[in-house]
Coordinates of C-alpha atoms and ligand atoms in Angstrom, one line a residue:
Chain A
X1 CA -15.6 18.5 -20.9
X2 CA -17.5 15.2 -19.7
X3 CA -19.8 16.0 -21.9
X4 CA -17.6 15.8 -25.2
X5 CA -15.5 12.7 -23.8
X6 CA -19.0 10.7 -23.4
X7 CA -20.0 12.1 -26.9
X8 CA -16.2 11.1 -28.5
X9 CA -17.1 7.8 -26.3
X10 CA -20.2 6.8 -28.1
X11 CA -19.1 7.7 -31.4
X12 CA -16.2 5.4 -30.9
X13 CA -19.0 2.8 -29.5
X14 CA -21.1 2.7 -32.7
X15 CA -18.0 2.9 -35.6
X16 CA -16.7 -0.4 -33.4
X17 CA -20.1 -1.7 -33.2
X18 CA -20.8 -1.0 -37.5
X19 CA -16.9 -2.5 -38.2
X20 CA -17.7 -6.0 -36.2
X21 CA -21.1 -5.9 -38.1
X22 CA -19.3 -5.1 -41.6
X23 CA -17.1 -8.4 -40.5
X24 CA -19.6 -10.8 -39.8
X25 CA -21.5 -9.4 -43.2
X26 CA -18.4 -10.2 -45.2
X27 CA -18.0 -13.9 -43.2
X28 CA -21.4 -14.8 -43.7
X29 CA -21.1 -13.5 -47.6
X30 CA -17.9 -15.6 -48.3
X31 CA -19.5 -18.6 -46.8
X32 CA -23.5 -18.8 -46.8
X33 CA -23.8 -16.8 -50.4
X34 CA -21.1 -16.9 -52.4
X35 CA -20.3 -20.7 -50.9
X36 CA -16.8 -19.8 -51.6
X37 CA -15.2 -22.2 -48.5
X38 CA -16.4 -25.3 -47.9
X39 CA -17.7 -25.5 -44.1
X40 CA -14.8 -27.8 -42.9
X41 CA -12.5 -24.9 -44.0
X42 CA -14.0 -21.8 -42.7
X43 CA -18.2 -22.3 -41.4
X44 CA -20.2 -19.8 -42.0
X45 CA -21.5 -17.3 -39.3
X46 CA -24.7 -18.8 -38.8
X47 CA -23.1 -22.6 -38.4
X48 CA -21.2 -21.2 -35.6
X49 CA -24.2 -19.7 -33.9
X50 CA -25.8 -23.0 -34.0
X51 CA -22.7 -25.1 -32.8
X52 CA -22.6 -21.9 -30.3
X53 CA -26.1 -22.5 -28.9
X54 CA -25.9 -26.6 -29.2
X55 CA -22.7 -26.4 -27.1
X56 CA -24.4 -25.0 -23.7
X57 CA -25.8 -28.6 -23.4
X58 CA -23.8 -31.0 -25.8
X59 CA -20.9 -32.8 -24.8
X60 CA -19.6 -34.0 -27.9
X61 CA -17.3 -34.4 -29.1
X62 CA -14.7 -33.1 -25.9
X63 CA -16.6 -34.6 -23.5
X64 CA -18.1 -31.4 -21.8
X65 CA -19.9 -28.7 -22.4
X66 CA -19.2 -25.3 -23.1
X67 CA -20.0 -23.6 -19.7
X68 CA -18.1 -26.7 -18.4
X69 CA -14.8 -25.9 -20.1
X70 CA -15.5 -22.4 -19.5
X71 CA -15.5 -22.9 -15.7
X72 CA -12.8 -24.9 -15.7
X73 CA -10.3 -22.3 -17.7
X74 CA -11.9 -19.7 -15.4
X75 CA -10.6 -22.0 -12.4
X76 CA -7.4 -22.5 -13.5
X77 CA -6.7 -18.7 -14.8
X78 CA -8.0 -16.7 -12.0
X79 CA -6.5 -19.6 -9.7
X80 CA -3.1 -18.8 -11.4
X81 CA -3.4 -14.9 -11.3
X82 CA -4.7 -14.5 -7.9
X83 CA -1.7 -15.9 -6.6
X84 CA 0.7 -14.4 -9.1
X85 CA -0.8 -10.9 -8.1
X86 CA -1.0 -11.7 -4.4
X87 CA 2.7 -12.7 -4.6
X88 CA 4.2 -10.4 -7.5
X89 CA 2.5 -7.2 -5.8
X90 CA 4.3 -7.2 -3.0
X91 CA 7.5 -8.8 -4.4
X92 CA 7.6 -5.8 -7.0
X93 CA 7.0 -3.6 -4.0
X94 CA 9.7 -4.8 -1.9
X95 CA 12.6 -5.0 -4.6
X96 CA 11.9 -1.2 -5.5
X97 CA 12.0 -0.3 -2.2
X98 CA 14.5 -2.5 -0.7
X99 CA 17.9 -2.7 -2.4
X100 CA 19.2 -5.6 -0.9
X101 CA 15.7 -7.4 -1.2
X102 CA 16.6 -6.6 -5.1
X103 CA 19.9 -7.8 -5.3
X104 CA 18.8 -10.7 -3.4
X105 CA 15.8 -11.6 -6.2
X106 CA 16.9 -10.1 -8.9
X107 CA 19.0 -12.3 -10.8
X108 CA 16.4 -15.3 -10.2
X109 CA 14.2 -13.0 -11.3
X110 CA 15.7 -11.5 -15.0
X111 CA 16.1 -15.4 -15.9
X112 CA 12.8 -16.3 -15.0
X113 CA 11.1 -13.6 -16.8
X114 CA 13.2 -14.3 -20.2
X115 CA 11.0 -17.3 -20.4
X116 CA 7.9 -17.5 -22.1
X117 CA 5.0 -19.1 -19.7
X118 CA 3.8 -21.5 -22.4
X119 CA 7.5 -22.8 -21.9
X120 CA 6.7 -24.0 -18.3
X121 CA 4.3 -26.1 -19.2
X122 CA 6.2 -29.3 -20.2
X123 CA 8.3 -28.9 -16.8
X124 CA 5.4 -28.2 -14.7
X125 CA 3.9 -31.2 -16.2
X126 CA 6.6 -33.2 -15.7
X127 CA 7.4 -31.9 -12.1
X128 CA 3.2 -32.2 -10.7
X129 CA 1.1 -34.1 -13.6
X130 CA -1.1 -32.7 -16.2
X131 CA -4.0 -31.6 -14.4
X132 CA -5.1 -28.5 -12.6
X133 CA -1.8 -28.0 -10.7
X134 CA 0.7 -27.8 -14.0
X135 CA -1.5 -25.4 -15.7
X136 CA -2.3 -23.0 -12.6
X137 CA 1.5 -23.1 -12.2
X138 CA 2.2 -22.1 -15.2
X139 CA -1.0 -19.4 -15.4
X140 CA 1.1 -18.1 -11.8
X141 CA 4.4 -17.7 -13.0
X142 CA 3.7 -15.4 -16.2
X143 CA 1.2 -13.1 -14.4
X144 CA 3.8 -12.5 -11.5
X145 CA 6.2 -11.9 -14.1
X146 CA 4.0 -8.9 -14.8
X147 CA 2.9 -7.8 -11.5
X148 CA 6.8 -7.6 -10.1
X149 CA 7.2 -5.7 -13.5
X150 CA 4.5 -3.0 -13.2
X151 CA 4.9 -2.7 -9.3
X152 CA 8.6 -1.8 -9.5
X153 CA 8.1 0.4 -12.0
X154 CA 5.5 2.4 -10.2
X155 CA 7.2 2.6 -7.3
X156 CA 10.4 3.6 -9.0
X157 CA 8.7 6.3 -10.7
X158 CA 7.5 7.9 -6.9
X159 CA 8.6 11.5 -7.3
X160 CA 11.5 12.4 -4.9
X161 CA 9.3 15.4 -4.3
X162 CA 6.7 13.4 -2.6
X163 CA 8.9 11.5 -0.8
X164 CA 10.9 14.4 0.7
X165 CA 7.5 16.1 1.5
X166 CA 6.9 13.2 3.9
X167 CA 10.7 12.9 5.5
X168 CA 10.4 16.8 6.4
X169 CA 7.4 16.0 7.8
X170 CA 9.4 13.4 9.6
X171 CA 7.6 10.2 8.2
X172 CA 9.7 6.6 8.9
X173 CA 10.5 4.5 6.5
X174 CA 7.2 2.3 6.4
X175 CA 5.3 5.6 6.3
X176 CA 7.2 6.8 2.7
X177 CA 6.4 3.6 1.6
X178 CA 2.5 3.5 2.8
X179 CA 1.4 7.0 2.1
X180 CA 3.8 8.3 -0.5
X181 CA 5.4 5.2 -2.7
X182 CA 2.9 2.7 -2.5
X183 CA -0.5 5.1 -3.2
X184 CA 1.9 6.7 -5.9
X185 CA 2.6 3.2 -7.5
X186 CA -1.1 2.4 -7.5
X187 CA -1.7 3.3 -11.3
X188 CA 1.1 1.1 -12.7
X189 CA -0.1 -1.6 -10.3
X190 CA -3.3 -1.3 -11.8
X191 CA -2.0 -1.5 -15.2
X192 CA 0.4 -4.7 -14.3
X193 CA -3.3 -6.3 -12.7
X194 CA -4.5 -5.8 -16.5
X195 CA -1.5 -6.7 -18.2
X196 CA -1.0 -10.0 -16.0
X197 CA -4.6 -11.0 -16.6
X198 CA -4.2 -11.0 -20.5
X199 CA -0.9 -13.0 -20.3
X200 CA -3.0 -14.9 -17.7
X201 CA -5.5 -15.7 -19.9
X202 CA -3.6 -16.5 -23.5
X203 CA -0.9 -18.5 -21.8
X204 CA -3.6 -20.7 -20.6
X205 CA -5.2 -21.1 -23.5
X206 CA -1.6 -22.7 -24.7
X207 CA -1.4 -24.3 -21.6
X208 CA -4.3 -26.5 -22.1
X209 CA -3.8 -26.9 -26.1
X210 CA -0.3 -29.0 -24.6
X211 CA -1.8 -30.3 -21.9
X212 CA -5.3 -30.8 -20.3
X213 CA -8.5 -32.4 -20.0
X214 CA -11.2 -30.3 -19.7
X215 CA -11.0 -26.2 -20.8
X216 CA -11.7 -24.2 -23.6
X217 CA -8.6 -24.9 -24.9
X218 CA -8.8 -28.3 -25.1
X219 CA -12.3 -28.1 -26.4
X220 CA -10.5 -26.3 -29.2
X221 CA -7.5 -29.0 -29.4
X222 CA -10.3 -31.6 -29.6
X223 CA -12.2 -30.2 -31.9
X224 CA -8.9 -29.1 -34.7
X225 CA -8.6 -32.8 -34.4
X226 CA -11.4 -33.9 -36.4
X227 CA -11.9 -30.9 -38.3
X228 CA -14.9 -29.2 -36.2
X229 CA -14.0 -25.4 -37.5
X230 CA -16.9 -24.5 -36.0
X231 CA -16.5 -25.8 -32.8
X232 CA -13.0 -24.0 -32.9
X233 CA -14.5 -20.7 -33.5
X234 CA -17.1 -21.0 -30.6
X235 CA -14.3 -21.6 -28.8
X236 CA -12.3 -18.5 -29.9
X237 CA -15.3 -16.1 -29.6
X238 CA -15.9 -17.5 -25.9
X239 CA -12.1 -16.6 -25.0
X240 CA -12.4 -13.2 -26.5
X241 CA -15.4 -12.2 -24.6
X242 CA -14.6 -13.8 -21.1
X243 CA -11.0 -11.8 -21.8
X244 CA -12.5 -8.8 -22.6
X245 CA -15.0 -9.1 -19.9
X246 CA -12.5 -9.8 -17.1
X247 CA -9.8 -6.7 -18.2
X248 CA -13.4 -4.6 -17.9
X249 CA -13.6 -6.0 -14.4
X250 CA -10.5 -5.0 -13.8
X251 CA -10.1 -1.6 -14.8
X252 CA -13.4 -0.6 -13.0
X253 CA -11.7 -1.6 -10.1
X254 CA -9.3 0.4 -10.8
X255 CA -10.8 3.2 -11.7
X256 CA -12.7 2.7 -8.1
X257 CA -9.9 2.7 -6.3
X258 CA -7.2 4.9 -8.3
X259 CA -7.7 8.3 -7.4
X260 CA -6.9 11.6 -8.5
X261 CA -5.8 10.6 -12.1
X262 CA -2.8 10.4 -13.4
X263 CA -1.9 13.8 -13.2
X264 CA 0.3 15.9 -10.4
Chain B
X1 CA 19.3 43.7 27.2
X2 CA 18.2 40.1 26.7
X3 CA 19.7 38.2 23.7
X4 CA 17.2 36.1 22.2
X5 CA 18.1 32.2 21.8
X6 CA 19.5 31.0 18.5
X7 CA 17.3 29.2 17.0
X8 CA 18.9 27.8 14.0
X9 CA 22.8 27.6 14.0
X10 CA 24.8 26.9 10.8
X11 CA 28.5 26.0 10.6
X12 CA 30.9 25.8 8.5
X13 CA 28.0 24.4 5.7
X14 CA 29.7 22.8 3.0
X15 CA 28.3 20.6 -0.1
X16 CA 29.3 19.3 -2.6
X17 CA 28.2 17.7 -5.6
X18 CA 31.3 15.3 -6.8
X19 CA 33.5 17.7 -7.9
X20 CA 31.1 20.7 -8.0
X21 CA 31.4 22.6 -4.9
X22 CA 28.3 24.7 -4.4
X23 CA 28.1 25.6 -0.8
X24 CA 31.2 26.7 0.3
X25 CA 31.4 27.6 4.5
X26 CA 28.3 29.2 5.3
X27 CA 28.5 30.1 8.8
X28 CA 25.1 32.1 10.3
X29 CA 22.5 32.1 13.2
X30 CA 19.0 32.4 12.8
X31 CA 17.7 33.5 16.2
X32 CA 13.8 32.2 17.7
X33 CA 11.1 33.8 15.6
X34 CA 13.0 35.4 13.3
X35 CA 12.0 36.1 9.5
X36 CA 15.2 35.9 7.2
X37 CA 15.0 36.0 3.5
X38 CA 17.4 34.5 2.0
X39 CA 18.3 36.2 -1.7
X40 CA 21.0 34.9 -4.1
X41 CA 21.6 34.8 -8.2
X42 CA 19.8 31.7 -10.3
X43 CA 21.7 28.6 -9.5
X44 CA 23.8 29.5 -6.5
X45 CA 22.5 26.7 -4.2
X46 CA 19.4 28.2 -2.6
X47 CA 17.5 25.1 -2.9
X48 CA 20.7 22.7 -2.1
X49 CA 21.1 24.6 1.3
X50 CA 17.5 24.1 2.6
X51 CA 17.8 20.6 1.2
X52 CA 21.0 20.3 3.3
X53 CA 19.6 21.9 6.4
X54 CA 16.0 19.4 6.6
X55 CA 18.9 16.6 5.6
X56 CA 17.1 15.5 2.4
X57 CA 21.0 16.2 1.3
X58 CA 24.2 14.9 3.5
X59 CA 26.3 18.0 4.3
X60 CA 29.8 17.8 3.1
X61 CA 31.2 19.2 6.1
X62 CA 29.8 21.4 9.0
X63 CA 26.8 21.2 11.2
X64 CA 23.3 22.5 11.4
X65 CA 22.1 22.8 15.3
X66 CA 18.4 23.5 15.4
X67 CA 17.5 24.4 19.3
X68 CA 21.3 23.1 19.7
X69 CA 21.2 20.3 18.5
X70 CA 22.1 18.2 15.4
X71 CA 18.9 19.0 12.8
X72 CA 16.5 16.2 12.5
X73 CA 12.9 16.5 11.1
X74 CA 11.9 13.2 13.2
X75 CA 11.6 15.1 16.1
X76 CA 11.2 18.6 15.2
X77 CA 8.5 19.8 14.0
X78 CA 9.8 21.9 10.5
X79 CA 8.0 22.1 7.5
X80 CA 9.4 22.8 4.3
X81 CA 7.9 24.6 0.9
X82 CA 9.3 22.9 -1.8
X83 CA 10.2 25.5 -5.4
X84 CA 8.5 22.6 -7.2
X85 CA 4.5 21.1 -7.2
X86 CA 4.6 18.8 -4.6
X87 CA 1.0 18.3 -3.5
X88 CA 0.2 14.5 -3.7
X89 CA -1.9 13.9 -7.0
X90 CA -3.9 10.6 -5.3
X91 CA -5.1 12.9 -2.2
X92 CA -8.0 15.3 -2.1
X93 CA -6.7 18.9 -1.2
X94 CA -8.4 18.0 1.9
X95 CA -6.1 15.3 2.5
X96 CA -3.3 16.6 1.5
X97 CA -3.6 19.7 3.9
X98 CA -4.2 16.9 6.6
X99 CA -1.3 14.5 5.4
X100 CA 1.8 16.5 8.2
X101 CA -0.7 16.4 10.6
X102 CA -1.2 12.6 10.2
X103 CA 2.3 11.6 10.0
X104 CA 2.8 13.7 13.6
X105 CA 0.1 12.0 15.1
X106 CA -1.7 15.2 15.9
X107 CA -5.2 14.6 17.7
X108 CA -8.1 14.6 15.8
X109 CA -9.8 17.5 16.8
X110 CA -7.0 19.3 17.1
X111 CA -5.9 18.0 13.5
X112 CA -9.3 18.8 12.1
X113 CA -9.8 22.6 13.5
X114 CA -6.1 23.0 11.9
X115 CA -7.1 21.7 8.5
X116 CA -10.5 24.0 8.9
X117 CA -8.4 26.9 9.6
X118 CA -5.6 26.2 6.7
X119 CA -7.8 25.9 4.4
X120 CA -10.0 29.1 5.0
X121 CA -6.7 30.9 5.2
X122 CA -6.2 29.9 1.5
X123 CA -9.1 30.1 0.1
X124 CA -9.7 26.7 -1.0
X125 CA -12.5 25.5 1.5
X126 CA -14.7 25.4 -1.2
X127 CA -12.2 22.9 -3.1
X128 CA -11.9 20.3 0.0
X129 CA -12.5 17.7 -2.3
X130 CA -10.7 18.4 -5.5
X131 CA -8.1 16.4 -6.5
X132 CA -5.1 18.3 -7.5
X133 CA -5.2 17.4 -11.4
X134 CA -8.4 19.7 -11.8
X135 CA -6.6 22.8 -10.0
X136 CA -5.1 25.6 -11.2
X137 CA -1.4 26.2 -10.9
X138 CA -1.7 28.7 -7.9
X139 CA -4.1 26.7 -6.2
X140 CA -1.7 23.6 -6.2
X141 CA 0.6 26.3 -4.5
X142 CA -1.8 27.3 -2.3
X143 CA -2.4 23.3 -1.3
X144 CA 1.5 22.8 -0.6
X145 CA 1.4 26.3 1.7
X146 CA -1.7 25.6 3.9
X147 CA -0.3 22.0 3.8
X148 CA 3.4 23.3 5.5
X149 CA 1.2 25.3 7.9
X150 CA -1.1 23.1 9.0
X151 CA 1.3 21.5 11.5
X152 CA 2.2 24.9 13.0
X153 CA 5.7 24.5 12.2
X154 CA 8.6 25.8 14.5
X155 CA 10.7 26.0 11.7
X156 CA 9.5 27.1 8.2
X157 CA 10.8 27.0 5.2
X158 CA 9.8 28.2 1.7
X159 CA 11.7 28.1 -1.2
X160 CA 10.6 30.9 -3.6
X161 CA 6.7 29.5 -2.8
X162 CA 5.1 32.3 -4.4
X163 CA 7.4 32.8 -7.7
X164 CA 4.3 31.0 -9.8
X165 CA 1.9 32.8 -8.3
X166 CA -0.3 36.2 -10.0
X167 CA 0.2 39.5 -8.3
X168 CA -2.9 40.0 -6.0
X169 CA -2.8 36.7 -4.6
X170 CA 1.2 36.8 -4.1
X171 CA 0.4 40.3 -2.1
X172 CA -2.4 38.4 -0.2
X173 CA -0.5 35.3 0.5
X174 CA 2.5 37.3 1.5
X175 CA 0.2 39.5 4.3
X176 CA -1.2 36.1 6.0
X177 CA 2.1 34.8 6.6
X178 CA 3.3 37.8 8.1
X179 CA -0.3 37.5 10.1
X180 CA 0.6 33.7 10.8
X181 CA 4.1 34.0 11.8
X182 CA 2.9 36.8 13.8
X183 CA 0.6 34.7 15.5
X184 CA 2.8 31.6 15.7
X185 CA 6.0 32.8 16.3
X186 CA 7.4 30.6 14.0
X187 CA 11.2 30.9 12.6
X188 CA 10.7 31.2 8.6
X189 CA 13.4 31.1 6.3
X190 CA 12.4 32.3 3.2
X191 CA 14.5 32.2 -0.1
X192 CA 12.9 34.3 -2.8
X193 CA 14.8 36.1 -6.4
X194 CA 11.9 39.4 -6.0
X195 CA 14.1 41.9 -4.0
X196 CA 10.5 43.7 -3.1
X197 CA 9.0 40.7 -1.7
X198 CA 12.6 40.0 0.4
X199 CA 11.7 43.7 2.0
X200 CA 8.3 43.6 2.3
X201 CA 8.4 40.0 4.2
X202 CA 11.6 39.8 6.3
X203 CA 13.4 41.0 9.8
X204 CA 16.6 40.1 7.7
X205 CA 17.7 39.8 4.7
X206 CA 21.2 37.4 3.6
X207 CA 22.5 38.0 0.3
X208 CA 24.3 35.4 -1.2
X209 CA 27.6 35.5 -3.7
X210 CA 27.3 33.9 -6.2
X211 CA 28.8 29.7 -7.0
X212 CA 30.5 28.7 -4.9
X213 CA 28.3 30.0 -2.7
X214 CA 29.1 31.6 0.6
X215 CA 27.2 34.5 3.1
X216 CA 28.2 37.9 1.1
X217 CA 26.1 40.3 3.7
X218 CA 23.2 39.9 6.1
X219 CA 21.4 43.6 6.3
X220 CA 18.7 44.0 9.1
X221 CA 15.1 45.5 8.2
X222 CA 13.4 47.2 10.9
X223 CA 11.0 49.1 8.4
X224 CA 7.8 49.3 10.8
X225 CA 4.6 46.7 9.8
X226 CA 2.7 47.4 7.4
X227 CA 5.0 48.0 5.1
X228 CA 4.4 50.4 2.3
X229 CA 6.1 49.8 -0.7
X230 CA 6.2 53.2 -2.0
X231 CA 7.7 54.6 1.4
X232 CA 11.3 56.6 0.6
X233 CA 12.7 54.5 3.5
X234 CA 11.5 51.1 2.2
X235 CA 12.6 52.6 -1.5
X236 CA 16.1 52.9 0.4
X237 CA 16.4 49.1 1.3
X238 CA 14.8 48.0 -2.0
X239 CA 17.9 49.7 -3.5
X240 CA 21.0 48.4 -1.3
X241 CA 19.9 45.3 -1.7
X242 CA 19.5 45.5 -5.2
X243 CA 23.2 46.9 -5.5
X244 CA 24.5 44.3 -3.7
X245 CA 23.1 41.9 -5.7
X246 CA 24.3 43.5 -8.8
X247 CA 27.9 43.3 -7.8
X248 CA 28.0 39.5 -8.1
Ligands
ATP301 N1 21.2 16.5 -6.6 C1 22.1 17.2 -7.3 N2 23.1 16.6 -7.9 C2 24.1 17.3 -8.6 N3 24.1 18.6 -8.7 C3 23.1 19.3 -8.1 C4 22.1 18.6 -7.4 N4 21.2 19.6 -6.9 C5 21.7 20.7 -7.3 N5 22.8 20.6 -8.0 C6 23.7 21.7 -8.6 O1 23.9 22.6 -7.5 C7 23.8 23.9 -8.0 C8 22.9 24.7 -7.2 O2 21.5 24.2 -7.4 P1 20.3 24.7 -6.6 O3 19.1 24.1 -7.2 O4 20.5 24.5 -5.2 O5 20.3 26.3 -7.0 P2 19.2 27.4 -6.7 O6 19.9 28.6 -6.1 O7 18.1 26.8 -5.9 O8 18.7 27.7 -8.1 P3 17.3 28.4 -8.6 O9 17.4 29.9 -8.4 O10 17.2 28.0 -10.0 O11 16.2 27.8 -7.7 C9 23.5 23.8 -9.5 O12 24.7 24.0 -10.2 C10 22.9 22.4 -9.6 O13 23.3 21.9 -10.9
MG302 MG1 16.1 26.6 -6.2

């Protein structure tokens, strides 16, 4: 059974592998061969490589350079979600389990979570200044949204079964919630760290095109503004990856510390 | 002749579910160390009583004495088979046979040599560290019965836990817990559909009516251990009960 999965696995690998390679043929054929866009419009593949590999020590035109905008999104993002999980785990937690904690949060909590996180940022400006407070603010707010989501969920869904199995065995309350609810939520919490990263990490990347000095997405704002395409593009492929490469972190984690699967 | 101590004392039981009345005035005793299977049509409120009498459910009306006094499974040491899967998917079947013994705050040693024993018992010591998503169906059975003994329960209860189960292991599982109540003197209450299991197992047998539910007959089996299945006398009981159950 391992077996086939790891073989279905690398089959998956290589067609995604052959279908970004089909991509970056058909880019570089519009563009290098065919000359079809003019490199202000859409640069080719091979531009972007360059402006890629220029970029780890250039600071023009943004004023940084590329591992310097990096670190700072990284900053503000994890910054954001560390606290937005630290806080929205156990405030997810406690309003499944607690019904007056629930009715207490609640209704704060169904108007906050209405609003996009990009929306924040012109009263978290406002309130604290553009700099690294606003957008860490804002980065907070829409991965707690998540996290409460995802950990009240999981520990709604905490099978009455399992709960009764501990109260016959004459568990207290803190115990249901310790050894039956909480380790029973612990997949959906997982999934809300994963979700909350990726709104994390977009929102930010919004947050920094309104306002910001430094990060990748204001290396991309900066660079829009006098037509740079490829400088844009460096900038997208950097988000993708360091996204992808974070949600990977995370799941392995996960998958550390999950046990048992999913199934009962 | 001495009377032996009630260990379990119903009264009056009723519950009801808004306007669906499903128990309706049970009134028995259970006495120490007694085996009662409990035997009643699909739907009658098997499960609702034992739910009622660990408290999982609030009683309508009546009370539930165990040792005298008001049932309560903080401080008395039951444990309960549940008619559904309820071993915990994130623990190992190790763990989950330890999990009553770690709520009740049982020594280690003594916790461990339990867990040891359990787990011999059901033939899953080999499987210690399985979680339950790669067992079979009977072995996640087997999990949730060595888990209910582990703790050496005073009062037992087992809500049709061997209905899933295939023949040989039902017949084996059914012999060690007539070995372990024998050995424990645990109370077991034991609510099963299979008439021949009901006779095999118990000291009594109650037959329930059928919705709303009340006591229709409690019948005494004295049918000396081991019990032979094919015997006329255990033919006999086999029989009554089955007639009474097919007047509901
Ligand atoms: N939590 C509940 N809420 C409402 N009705 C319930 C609840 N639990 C049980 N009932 C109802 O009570 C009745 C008895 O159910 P119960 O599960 O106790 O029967 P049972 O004898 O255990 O059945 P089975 O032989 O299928 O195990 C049924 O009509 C059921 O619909
Ligand atoms: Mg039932």
């Amino acid at each position: 059974m391992k077996n086939k999965q790891t073989a279905k696995m690398s089959k998956f690998l290589i067609i995604s592998v052959l279908s970004v390679c089909a991509g970056i043929l058909a880019w570089w054929i519009v563009t290098d061969v065919l000359e079809l866009f003019r490199s202000n419009v859409l640069p080719s593949p091979v531009k972007v490589m360059q402006t890629f590999m220029k970029k780890w020590v250039e600071t023009k035109p943004d004023g940084a350079t590329l591992l310097q905008h990096l670190f700072a999104s990284l900053k503000v993002a994890l910054g954001g979600y560390l606290i937005g999980a630290a806080i929205g785990i156990p405030l997810g937690i406690f309003m499944a389990w607690n019904d007056k904690i629930d009715m207490l949060v609640r209704p704060v909590f169904d108007l906050v979570r209405t609003i996009p996180g990009v929306a924040w940022t012109s009263v978290m400006v406002t309130l604290v200044g553009i700099g690294y407070m606003s957008k860490a603010l804002v980065i907070f707010i829409s991965a707690m949204v998540a996290m409460v989501i995802n950990s009240y969920s999981g520990i709604k869904q905490t099978k009455t079964v399992h709960l009764w199995v501990g109260q016959t065995f004459g568990a207290s309350n803190w115990e249901l919630l310790t050894k039956v609810a909480i380790p029973s939520a612990l997949p959906m919490i997982f999934t809300g760290l994963d979700v909350a990263l990726g709104s994390a990490w977009t929102t930010l990347v919004a947050a920094e095109l309104l306002a910001s000095t430094r990060g990748l997405g204001f290396m991309i704002q900066q660079a829009r503004g006098i037509f740079r395409l490829d400088i844009v593009i460096v900038g997208m492929v950097v988000i993708a990856i360091t996204g992808a490469i974070l949600s990977t972190i995370i799941r392995k984690i996960g998958n550390k510390i999950v046990k048992g699967g999913r199934l009962g | 002749m001495e009377k032996k101590e009630a260990k379990v004392v119903v009264n009056h039981l009723t519950k009801k579910f808004g306007d669906l009345l499903v128990l309706d005035d049970l009134n028995f005793e259970v006495q120490e160390g007694e085996f009662l299977c409990i035997v009643g049509p699909t739907g009658c409120g098997k499960t609702t009583f034992l739910n009622s009498l660990t408290r999982l459910y609030e009683p309508t009306a009546g009370d539930i004495l165990v040792n005298g006094i008001p049932v309560n499974p903080k401080t008395q040491n039951i444990s309960y088979i549940f008619q559904e899967y309820s071993s915990f998917p994130w623990l190992t079947v190790e763990q989950n046979v330890r999990f009553g013994l770690e709520i009740k705050k049982t020594p280690k040693a003594e916790a461990d040599a339990n867990v040891e024993e359990m787990l011999d018992i059901v033939g899953l010591t080999k499987f210690r560290n399985y979680y339950p998503s790669q067992l079979s169906i009977s072995m996640l059975q087997r999990v949730a019965i060595a888990r209910a003994f582990a703790t050496k329960p005073e009062l037992l209860l087992m809500d049709e836990p061997y209905g899933q189960l295939d023949i040989d292991l039902r017949f084996k599982l059914e012999d060690e817990l007539i070995k372990l109540w024998k050995k424990t003197g645990t109370t077991v209450l034991f609510i099963t559909h299979n008439i021949e299991e009901a006779v095999y197992l118990s000291e009594k047998i109650m037959v329930l009516t059928n919705k709303p539910t009340s006591v229709k007959t409690v019948l005494d089996n004295n049918l000396p251990r081991p019990r032979d299945v094919t015997s006329p006398e255990f033919v006999e009981l086999r029989n009554k009960v089955t007639d009474l159950i097919k007047w509901w």
